[in-house]
XYZ file of C-alpha atoms in Angstrom:
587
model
C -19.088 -22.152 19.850
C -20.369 -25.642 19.444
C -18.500 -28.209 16.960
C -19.931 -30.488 14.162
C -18.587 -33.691 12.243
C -18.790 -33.499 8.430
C -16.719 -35.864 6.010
C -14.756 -34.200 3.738
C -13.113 -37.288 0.731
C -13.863 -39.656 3.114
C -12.226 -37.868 6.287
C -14.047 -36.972 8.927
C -13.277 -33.227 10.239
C -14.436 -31.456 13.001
C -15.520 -27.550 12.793
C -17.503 -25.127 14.261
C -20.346 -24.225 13.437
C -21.038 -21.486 10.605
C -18.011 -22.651 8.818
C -17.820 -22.703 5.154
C -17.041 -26.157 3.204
C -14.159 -24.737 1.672
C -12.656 -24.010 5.323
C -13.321 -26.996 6.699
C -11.404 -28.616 3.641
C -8.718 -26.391 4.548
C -8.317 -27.879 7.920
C -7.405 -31.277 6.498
C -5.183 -30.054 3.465
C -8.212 -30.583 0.983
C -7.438 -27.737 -1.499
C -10.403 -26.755 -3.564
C -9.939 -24.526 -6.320
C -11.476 -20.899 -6.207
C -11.511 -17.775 -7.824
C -14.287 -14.796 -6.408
C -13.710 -16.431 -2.637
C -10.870 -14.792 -0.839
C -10.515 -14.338 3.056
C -8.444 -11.545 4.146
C -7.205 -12.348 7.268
C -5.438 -9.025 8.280
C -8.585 -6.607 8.222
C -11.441 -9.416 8.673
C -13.073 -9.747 5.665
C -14.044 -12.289 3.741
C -15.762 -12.008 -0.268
C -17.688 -14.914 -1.266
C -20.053 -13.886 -4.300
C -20.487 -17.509 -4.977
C -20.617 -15.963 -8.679
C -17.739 -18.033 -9.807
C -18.530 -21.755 -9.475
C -15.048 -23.020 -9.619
C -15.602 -24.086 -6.010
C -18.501 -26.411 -6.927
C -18.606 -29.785 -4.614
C -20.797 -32.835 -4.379
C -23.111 -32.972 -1.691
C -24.487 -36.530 -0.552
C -28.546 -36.339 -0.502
C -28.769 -32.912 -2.999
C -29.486 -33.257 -6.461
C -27.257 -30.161 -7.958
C -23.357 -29.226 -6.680
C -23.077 -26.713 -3.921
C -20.631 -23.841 -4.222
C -17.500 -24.405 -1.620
C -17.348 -21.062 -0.338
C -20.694 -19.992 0.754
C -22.428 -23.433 1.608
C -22.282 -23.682 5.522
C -21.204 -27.257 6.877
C -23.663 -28.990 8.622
C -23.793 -32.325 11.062
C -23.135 -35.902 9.223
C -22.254 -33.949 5.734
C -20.752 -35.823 3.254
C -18.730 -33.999 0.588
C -17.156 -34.746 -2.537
C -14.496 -32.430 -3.740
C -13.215 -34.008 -6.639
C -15.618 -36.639 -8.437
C -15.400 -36.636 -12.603
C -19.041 -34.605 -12.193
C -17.162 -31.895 -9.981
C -14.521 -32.114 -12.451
C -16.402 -31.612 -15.227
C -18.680 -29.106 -14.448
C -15.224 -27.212 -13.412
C -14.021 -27.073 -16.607
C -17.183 -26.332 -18.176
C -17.148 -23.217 -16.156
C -13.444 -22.269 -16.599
C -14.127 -23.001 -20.222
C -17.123 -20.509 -20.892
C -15.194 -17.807 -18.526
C -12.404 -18.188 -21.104
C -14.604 -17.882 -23.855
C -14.693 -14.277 -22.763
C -11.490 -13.885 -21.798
C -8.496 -12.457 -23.749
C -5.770 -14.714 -24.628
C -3.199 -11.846 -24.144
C -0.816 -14.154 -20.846
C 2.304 -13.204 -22.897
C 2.132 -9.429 -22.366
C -0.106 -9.210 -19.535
C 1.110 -8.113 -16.191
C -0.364 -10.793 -14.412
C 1.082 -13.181 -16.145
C 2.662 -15.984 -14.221
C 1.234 -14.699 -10.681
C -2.668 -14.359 -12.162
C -5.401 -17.035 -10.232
C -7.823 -17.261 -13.511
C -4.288 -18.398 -15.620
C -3.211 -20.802 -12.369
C -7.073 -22.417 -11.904
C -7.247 -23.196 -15.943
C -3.722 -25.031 -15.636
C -5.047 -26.927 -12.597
C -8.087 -28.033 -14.785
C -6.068 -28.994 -17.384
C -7.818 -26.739 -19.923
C -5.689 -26.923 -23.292
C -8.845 -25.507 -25.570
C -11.751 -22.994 -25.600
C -15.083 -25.213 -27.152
C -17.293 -22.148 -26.849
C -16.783 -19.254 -29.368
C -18.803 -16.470 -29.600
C -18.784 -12.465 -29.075
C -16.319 -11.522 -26.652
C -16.729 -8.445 -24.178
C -15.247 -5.227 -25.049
C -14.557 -2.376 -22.609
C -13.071 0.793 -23.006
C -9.523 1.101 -21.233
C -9.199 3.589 -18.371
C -5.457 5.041 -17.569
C -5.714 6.745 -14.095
C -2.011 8.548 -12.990
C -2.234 5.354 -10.858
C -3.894 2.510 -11.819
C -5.277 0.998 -14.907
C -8.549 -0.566 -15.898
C -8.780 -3.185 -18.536
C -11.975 -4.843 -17.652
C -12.022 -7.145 -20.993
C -10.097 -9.191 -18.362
C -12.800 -8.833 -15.086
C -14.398 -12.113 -14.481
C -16.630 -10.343 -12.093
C -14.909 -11.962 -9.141
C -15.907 -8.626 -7.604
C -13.221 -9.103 -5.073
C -12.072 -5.216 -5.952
C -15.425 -4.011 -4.831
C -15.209 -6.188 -1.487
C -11.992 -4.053 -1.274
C -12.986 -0.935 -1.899
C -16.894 -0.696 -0.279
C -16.467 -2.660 2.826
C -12.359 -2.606 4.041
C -11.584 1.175 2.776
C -15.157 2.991 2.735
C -14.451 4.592 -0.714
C -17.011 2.965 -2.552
C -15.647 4.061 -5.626
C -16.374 0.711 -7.300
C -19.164 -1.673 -7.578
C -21.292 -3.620 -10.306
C -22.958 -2.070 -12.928
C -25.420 -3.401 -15.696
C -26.314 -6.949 -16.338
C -26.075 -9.789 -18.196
C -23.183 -9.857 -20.976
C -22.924 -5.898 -20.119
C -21.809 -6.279 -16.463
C -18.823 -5.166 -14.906
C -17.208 -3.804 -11.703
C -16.779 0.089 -12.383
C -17.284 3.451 -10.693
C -20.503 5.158 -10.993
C -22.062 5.459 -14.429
C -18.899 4.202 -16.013
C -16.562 7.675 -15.408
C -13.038 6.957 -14.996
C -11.134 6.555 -11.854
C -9.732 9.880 -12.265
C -12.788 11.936 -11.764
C -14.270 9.450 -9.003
C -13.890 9.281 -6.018
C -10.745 7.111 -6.209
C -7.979 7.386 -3.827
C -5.092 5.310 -6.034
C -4.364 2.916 -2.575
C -4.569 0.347 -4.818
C -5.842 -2.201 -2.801
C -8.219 -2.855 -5.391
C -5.319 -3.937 -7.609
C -3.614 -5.880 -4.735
C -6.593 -8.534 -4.565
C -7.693 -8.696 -8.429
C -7.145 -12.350 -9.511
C -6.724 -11.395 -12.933
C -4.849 -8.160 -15.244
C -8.159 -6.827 -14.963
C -6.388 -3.488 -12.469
C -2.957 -2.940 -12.854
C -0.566 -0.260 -11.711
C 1.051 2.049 -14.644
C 3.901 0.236 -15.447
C 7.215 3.467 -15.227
C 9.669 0.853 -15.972
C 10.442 2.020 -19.678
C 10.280 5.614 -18.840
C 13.144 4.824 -15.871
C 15.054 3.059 -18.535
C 14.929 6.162 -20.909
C 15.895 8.073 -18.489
C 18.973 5.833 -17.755
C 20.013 5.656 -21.065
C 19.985 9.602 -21.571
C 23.288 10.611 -21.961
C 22.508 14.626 -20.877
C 20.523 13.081 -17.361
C 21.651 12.199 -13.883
C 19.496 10.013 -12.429
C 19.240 8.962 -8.900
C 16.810 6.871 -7.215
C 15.165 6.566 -3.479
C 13.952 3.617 -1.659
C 11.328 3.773 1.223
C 11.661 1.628 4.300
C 8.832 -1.012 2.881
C 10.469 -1.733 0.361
C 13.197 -3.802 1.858
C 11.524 -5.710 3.497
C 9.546 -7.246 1.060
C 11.480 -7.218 -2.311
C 13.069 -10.600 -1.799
C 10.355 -12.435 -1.860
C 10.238 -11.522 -5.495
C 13.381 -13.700 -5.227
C 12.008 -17.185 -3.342
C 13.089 -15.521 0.218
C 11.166 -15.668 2.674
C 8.767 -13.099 3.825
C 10.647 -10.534 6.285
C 14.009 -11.280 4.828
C 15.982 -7.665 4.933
C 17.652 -7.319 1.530
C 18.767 -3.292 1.927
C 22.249 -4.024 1.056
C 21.630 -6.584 -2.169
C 18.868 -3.900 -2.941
C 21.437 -0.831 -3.433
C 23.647 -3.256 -5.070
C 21.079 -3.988 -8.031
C 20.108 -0.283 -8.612
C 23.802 0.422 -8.917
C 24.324 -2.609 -11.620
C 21.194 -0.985 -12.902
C 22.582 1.836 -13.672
C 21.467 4.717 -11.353
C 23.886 7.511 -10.624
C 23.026 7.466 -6.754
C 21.127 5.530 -4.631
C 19.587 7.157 -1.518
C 17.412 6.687 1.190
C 13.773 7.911 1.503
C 14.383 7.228 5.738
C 16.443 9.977 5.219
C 13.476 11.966 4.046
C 11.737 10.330 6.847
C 13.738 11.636 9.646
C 13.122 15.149 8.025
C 9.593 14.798 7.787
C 10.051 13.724 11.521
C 11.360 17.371 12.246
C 8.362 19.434 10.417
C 5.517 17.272 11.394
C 6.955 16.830 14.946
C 7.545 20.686 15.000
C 4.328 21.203 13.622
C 2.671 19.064 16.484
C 4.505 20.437 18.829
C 3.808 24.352 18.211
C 0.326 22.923 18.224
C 0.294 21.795 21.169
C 2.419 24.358 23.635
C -0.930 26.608 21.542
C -3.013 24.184 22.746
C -1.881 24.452 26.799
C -1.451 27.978 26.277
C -5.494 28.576 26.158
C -5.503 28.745 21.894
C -9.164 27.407 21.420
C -9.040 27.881 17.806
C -5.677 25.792 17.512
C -6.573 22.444 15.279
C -6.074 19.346 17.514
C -5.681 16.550 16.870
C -2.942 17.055 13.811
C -3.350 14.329 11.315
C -0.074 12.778 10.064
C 0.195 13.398 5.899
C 2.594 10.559 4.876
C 0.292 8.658 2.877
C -1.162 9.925 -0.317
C -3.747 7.341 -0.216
C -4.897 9.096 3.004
C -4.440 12.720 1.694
C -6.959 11.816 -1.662
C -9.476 10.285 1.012
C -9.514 13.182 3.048
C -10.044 15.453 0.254
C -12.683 13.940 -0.886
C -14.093 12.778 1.911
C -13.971 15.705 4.385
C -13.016 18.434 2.563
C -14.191 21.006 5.457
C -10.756 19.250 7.350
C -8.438 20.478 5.243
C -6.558 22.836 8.300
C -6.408 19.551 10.257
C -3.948 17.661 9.168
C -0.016 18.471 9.266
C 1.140 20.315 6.061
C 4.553 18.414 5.561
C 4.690 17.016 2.659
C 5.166 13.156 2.299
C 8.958 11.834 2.877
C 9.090 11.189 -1.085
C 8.136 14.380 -1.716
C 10.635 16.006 0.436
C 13.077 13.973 -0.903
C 12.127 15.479 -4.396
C 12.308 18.836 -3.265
C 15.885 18.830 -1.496
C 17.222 16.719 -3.940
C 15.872 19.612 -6.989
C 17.590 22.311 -4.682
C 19.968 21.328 -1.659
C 21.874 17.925 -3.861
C 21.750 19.510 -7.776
C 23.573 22.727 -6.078
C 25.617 20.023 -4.439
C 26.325 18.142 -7.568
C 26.281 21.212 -9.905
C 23.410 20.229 -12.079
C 20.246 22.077 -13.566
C 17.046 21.183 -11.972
C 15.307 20.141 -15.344
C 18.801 17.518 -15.976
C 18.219 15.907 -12.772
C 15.946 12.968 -12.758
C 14.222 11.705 -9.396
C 12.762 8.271 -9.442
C 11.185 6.463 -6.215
C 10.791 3.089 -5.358
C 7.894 2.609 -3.547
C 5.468 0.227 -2.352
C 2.226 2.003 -2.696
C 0.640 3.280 -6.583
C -0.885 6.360 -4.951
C 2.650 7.047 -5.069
C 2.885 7.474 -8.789
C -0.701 10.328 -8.964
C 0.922 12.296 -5.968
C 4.486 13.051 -7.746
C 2.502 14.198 -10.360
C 0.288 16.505 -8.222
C 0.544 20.629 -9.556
C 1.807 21.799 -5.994
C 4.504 19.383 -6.289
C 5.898 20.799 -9.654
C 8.488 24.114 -10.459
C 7.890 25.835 -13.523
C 6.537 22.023 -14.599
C 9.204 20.395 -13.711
C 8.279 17.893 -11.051
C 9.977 16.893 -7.776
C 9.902 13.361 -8.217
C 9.758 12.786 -11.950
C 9.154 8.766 -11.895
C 7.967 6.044 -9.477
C 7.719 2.549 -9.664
C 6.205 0.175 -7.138
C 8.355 -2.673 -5.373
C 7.246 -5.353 -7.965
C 7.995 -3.038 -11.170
C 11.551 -2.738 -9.226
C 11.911 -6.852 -9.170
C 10.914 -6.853 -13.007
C 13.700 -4.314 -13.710
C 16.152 -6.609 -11.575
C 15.286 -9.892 -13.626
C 15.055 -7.715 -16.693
C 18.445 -6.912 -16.107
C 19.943 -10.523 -15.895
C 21.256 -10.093 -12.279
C 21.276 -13.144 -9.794
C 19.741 -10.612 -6.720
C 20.828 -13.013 -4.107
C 24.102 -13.584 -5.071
C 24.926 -9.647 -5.025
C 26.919 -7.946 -2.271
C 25.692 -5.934 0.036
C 26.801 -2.355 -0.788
C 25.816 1.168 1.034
C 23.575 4.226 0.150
C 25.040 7.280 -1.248
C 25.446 10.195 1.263
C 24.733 12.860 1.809
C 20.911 11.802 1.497
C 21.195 7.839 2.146
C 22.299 8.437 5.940
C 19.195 7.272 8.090
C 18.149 6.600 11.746
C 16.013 3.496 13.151
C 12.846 6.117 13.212
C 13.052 6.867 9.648
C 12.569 2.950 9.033
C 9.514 2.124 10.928
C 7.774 4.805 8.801
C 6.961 1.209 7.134
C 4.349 0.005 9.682
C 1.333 1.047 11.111
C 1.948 3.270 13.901
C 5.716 4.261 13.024
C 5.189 7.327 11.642
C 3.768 8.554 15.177
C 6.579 6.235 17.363
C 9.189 7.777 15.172
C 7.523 11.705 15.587
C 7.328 10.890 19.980
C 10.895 9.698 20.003
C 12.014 13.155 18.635
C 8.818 15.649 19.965
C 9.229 14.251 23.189
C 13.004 15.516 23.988
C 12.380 18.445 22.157
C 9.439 19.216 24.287
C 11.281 18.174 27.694
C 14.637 18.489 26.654
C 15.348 15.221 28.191
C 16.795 12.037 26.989
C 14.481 9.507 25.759
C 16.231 6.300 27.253
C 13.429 3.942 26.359
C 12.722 4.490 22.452
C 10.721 1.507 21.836
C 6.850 2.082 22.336
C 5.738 -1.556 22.060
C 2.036 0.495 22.903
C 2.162 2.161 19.653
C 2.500 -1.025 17.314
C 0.407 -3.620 16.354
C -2.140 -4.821 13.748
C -5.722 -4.044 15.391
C -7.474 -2.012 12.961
C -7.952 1.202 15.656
C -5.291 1.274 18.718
C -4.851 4.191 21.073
C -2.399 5.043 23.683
C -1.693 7.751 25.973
C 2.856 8.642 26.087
C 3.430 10.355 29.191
C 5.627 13.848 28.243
C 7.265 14.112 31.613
C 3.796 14.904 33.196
C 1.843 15.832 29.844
C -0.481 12.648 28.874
C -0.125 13.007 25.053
C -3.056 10.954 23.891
C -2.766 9.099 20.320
C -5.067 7.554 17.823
C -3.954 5.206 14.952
C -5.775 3.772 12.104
C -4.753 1.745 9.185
C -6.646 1.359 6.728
C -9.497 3.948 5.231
C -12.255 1.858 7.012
C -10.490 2.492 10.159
C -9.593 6.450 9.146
C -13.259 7.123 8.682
C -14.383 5.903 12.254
C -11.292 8.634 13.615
C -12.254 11.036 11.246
C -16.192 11.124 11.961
C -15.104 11.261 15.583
C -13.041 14.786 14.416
C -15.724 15.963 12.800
C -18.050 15.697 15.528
C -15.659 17.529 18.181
C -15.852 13.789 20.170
C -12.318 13.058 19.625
C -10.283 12.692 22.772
C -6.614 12.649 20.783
C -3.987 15.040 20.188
C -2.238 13.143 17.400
C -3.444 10.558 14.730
C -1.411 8.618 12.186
C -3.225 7.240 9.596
C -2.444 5.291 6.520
C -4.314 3.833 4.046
C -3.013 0.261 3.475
C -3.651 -2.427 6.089
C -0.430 -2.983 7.772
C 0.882 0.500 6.643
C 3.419 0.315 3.702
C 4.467 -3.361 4.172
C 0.925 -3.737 3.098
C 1.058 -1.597 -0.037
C -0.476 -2.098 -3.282
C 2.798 -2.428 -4.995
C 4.873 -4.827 -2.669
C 4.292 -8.636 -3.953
C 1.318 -9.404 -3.466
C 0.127 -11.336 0.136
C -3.035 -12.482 -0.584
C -4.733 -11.246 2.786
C -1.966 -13.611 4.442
C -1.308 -11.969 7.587
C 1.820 -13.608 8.458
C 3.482 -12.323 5.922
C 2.745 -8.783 7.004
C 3.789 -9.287 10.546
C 6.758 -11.078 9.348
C 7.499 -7.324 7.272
C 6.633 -5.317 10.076
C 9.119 -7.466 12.385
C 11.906 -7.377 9.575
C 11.497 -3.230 9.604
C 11.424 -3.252 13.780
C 15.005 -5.627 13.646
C 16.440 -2.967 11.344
C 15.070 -0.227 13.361
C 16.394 -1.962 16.234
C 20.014 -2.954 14.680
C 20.724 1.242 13.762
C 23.549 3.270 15.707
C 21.094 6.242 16.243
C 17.344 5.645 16.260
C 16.315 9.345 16.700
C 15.459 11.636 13.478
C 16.747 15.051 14.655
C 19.798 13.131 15.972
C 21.046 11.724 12.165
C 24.096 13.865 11.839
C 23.148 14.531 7.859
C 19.733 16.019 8.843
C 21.523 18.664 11.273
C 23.588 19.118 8.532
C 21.152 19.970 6.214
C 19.735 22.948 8.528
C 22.740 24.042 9.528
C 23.737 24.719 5.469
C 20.634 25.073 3.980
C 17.177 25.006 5.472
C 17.645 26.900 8.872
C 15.210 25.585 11.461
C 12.257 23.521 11.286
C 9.228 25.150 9.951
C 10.939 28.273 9.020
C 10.171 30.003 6.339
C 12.732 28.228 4.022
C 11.627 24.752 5.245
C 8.093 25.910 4.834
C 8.402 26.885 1.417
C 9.728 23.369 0.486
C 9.011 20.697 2.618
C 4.796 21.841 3.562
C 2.195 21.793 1.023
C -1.363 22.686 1.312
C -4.426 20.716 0.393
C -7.774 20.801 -1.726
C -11.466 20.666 -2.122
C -11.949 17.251 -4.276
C -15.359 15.972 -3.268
C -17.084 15.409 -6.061
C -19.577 18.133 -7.217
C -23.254 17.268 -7.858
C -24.303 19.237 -10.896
């Protein structure tokens, strides 16, 4: 691609060419303030509404400022990034986006960590000149997510999100003028759209505009309950992402200092969802394999490829999406749901408690979390399986809330019998480990052979869509992955029109997988920091004593006592679910 000189403040800069002004500024550490623009580097996309204006610069030769973000660089440009009239007309914009703005930073969510609150510091802005009638929105409370859209700016960086990474196109702008706003289709709330609570929406909003439901005071109540036993799980992401909540760095594995907070905290027992991991491990990789020896044995009307069902995200988009699927993907339930379920049976017979006086709280990275433990299937007589869950971020809060210095705490251990874990029920954090974790344990069940090498370097990675074919001594089982609902839909439409070559697919909805979930601290599209997760979860996996799910000695355990085999009809009854028509119905 052929290179042009611009001047940037008086330094010359050399880019190729199609490259935005605020880019090039990038190149020479030229920050210029933005708000709509954002470039997510981990799944390609870039929004640049140019609605904003914060990114206004000075052009030599052009009578009006250009926007940063979507004026292209061109040979012999000169640009101004900070001259009083750049300066001014900032503020003037900040200032009337204020105007409609509510002055709520003390209690909202985003306060501290919010890009419309860090911009008007920046421009100095102490006062609000323009007064006038303020916009006023009704307030939408999903089981997930909630909308307060008296604080959109109509950065429409949630509808960048949600149309062009994930394909759900649940939101987008509506009306105009004074009355616009980003919202699903003639203003009906998330929970009857076509919303899949991933949450990615809320992951890139600048402002407290979308928000997770905020669990933290019910898990306190809880806590505080003198006639409850609570006990908490933590999946795999999670670790590998909660100190940066704490000034570590990005990848920094706090497991240890992790279990020690929740026990300060006050939770009876802290467990492991990789336990729950390595036991979704031995349904789903039953469940592929009685597929399969089907599938070789001449069963035409066996459904191949099985879909992996981790990821509630996933599950919503498939029932929405394709809801004439529904017998293709695996029925286990997700590992915090099988958690829920053993721990309301197998551990409350263990520990001699009542179902209903056992409470079950998850900390998780994702929000679609928080609508799928509330789910009817996943319920007894109304009580639920997992009765709270709180994202990674609501955890930190809790942590600080409690006065605790996190990295001065000790490392401690998870509770057994349900905090034992192998290295496969870790990488269920990244992209592709769901599947790498299912072939280490399928594949000496199906050959009943060791599996010397466990690592499948083939499996991992960040490309959007990866394949590989994992020779089963002589049997080339061929796998699809996808992250991210974008990349689903491309597998799926290939399903759906008999073309697909694959006998498994794992799919989950957040770029990156979990380290990439709507509730870990937020990333900002910065890619780095995901692979610097994903390593973090690969060193634990690496660093375990046994790295094989139907090898962790508490799983075995479990059968041997309680369950009986995989996919019997005791393990069927509580660790598979079944799944429903949600597409939307067209009256």
């Amino acid at each position: 691609m052929s290179q042009i000189k611009l001047t940037i403040d008086n330094k010359t800069v050399q880019v190729a060419q199609g490259t935005s002004i605020v880019d090039a500024a990038k190149q020479i550490g030229v920050n210029i303030p933005t708000l709509c623009h954002m470039k997510l580097e981990h799944v390609g996309y870039e929004n640049k509404p140019g609605g904003c204006r914060i990114c206004v610069v000075e052009l030599e030769g052009r009578k009006n400022l250009a926007p940063a973000c979507k004026t292209i660089c061109t040979e012999g440009m000169q640009v101004s990034t900070h001259t009083l009239r750049v300066i001014n007309a900032r503020r003037t914009v900040m200032e009337l986006i204020l105007s409609d703005h509510p002055a709520e930073c003390l209690t909202c969510v985003k306060s501290g960590k919010c890009d419309l609150q860090t911009r008007a510091q920046e421009l100095g802005i102490r006062e609000i000149p323009y007064q006038g009638e303020q916009s006023k929105y009704k307030e939408d409370k999903s089981p997930a997510i909630i909308r307060d859209m008296d604080k959109c700016i109509m950065c429409r960086r949630c509808e960048m999100m949600c149309k062009q990474v994930q394909t759900v196109g649940c939101l987008s702008a509506i009306n105009r003028g004074f009355e616009s706003v980003v919202a699903p289709a003639f203003e009906m709330d998330l929970e009857k759209s076509t919303c899949t609570y991933c949450g990615q929406c809320v992951a890139v909003c600048p402002t407290g505009a979308l928000s997770e439901i905020d669990n933290t005071r019910k898990v306190i109540a809880a806590l505080v309950n003198p006639n409850k036993t609570v006990i908490v799980q933590t999946a795999p992401a999670v670790r590998a992402a909660l100190g940066e909540e704490f000034g570590l760095e990005p990848g920094t594995l706090v497991t240890g200092k992790m279990v020690s907070a929740l026990k300060k905290i006050g939770f009876d027992k802290v467990f492991d969802t990789d336990f729950a991991a390595d036991l979704t491990i031995m349904e789903e990789g039953t469940e592929l394999l009685n597929r399969l020896q089907k599938h070789l044995a001449g069963d035409k009307n066996v459904k191949l490829p099985i879909l992996t069902s981790c990821c509630p995200g996933w599950v919503n988009f498939f029932e929405t999406n394709y809801p004439d699927m529904l017998d293709v993907p695996s029925t286990a339930k997700s590992p915090q749901q099988m958690f829920g379920a053993i721990a309301k049976t197998y551990l409350a017979e263990q520990m001699k408690l009542k179902r209903e006086d056992l409470v079950v709280v998850s900390v998780m990275p994702c929000l679609a979390k928080k609508y799928e433990s509330q789910r009817k299937e996943f319920q007894v007589n109304g009580n639920p399986d997992v009765d709270l869950s709180i994202t990674t971020r609501e955890l930190s809060q809790m942590i600080k809330g409690a006065n605790l210095n996190f990295n001065e705490l000790h490392n401690e251990e998870f509770d057994n019998p349900m905090g034992e874990s192998t290295g496969a029920g870790v990488i269920f954090a990244n992209t592709g480990g769901v599947i790498e974790a299912a072939v280490r344990t399928a594949y000496e069940l199906h050959t009943q052979k060791t599996l010397e090498k466990v690592d499948f370097h083939e499996l991992r990675g960040f490309e959007g869509i990866r394949s590989a074919t994992v020779d089963f001594d002589g049997f080339p089982l061929k796998i699809g992955i996808a992250h991210g609902l974008g990349h689903a839909r491309q597998l799926l439409n290939e399903v759906k029109a008999g073309t697909s070559t694959f006998h498994a697919i794992e799919i989950m909805a957040c770029p990156g997988g979990c380290i990439g979930g709507a509730g870990q601290p937020y990333h900002h599209g910065d890619t780095n920091i995901l692979k610097q997760r994903a390593a973090a979860i690969y060193r634990e996996d690496a660093g375990k004593a046994i790295r094989k799910s139907h090898q962790n000695p508490f799983i075995i355990k479990l059968y041997d006592e309680f369950l009986g085999e995989p996919c019997g009809e005791k393990a069927h009854k509580l660790l598979h679910t079944h799944y429903f028509d949600k597409k939307p119905k067209v009256k």
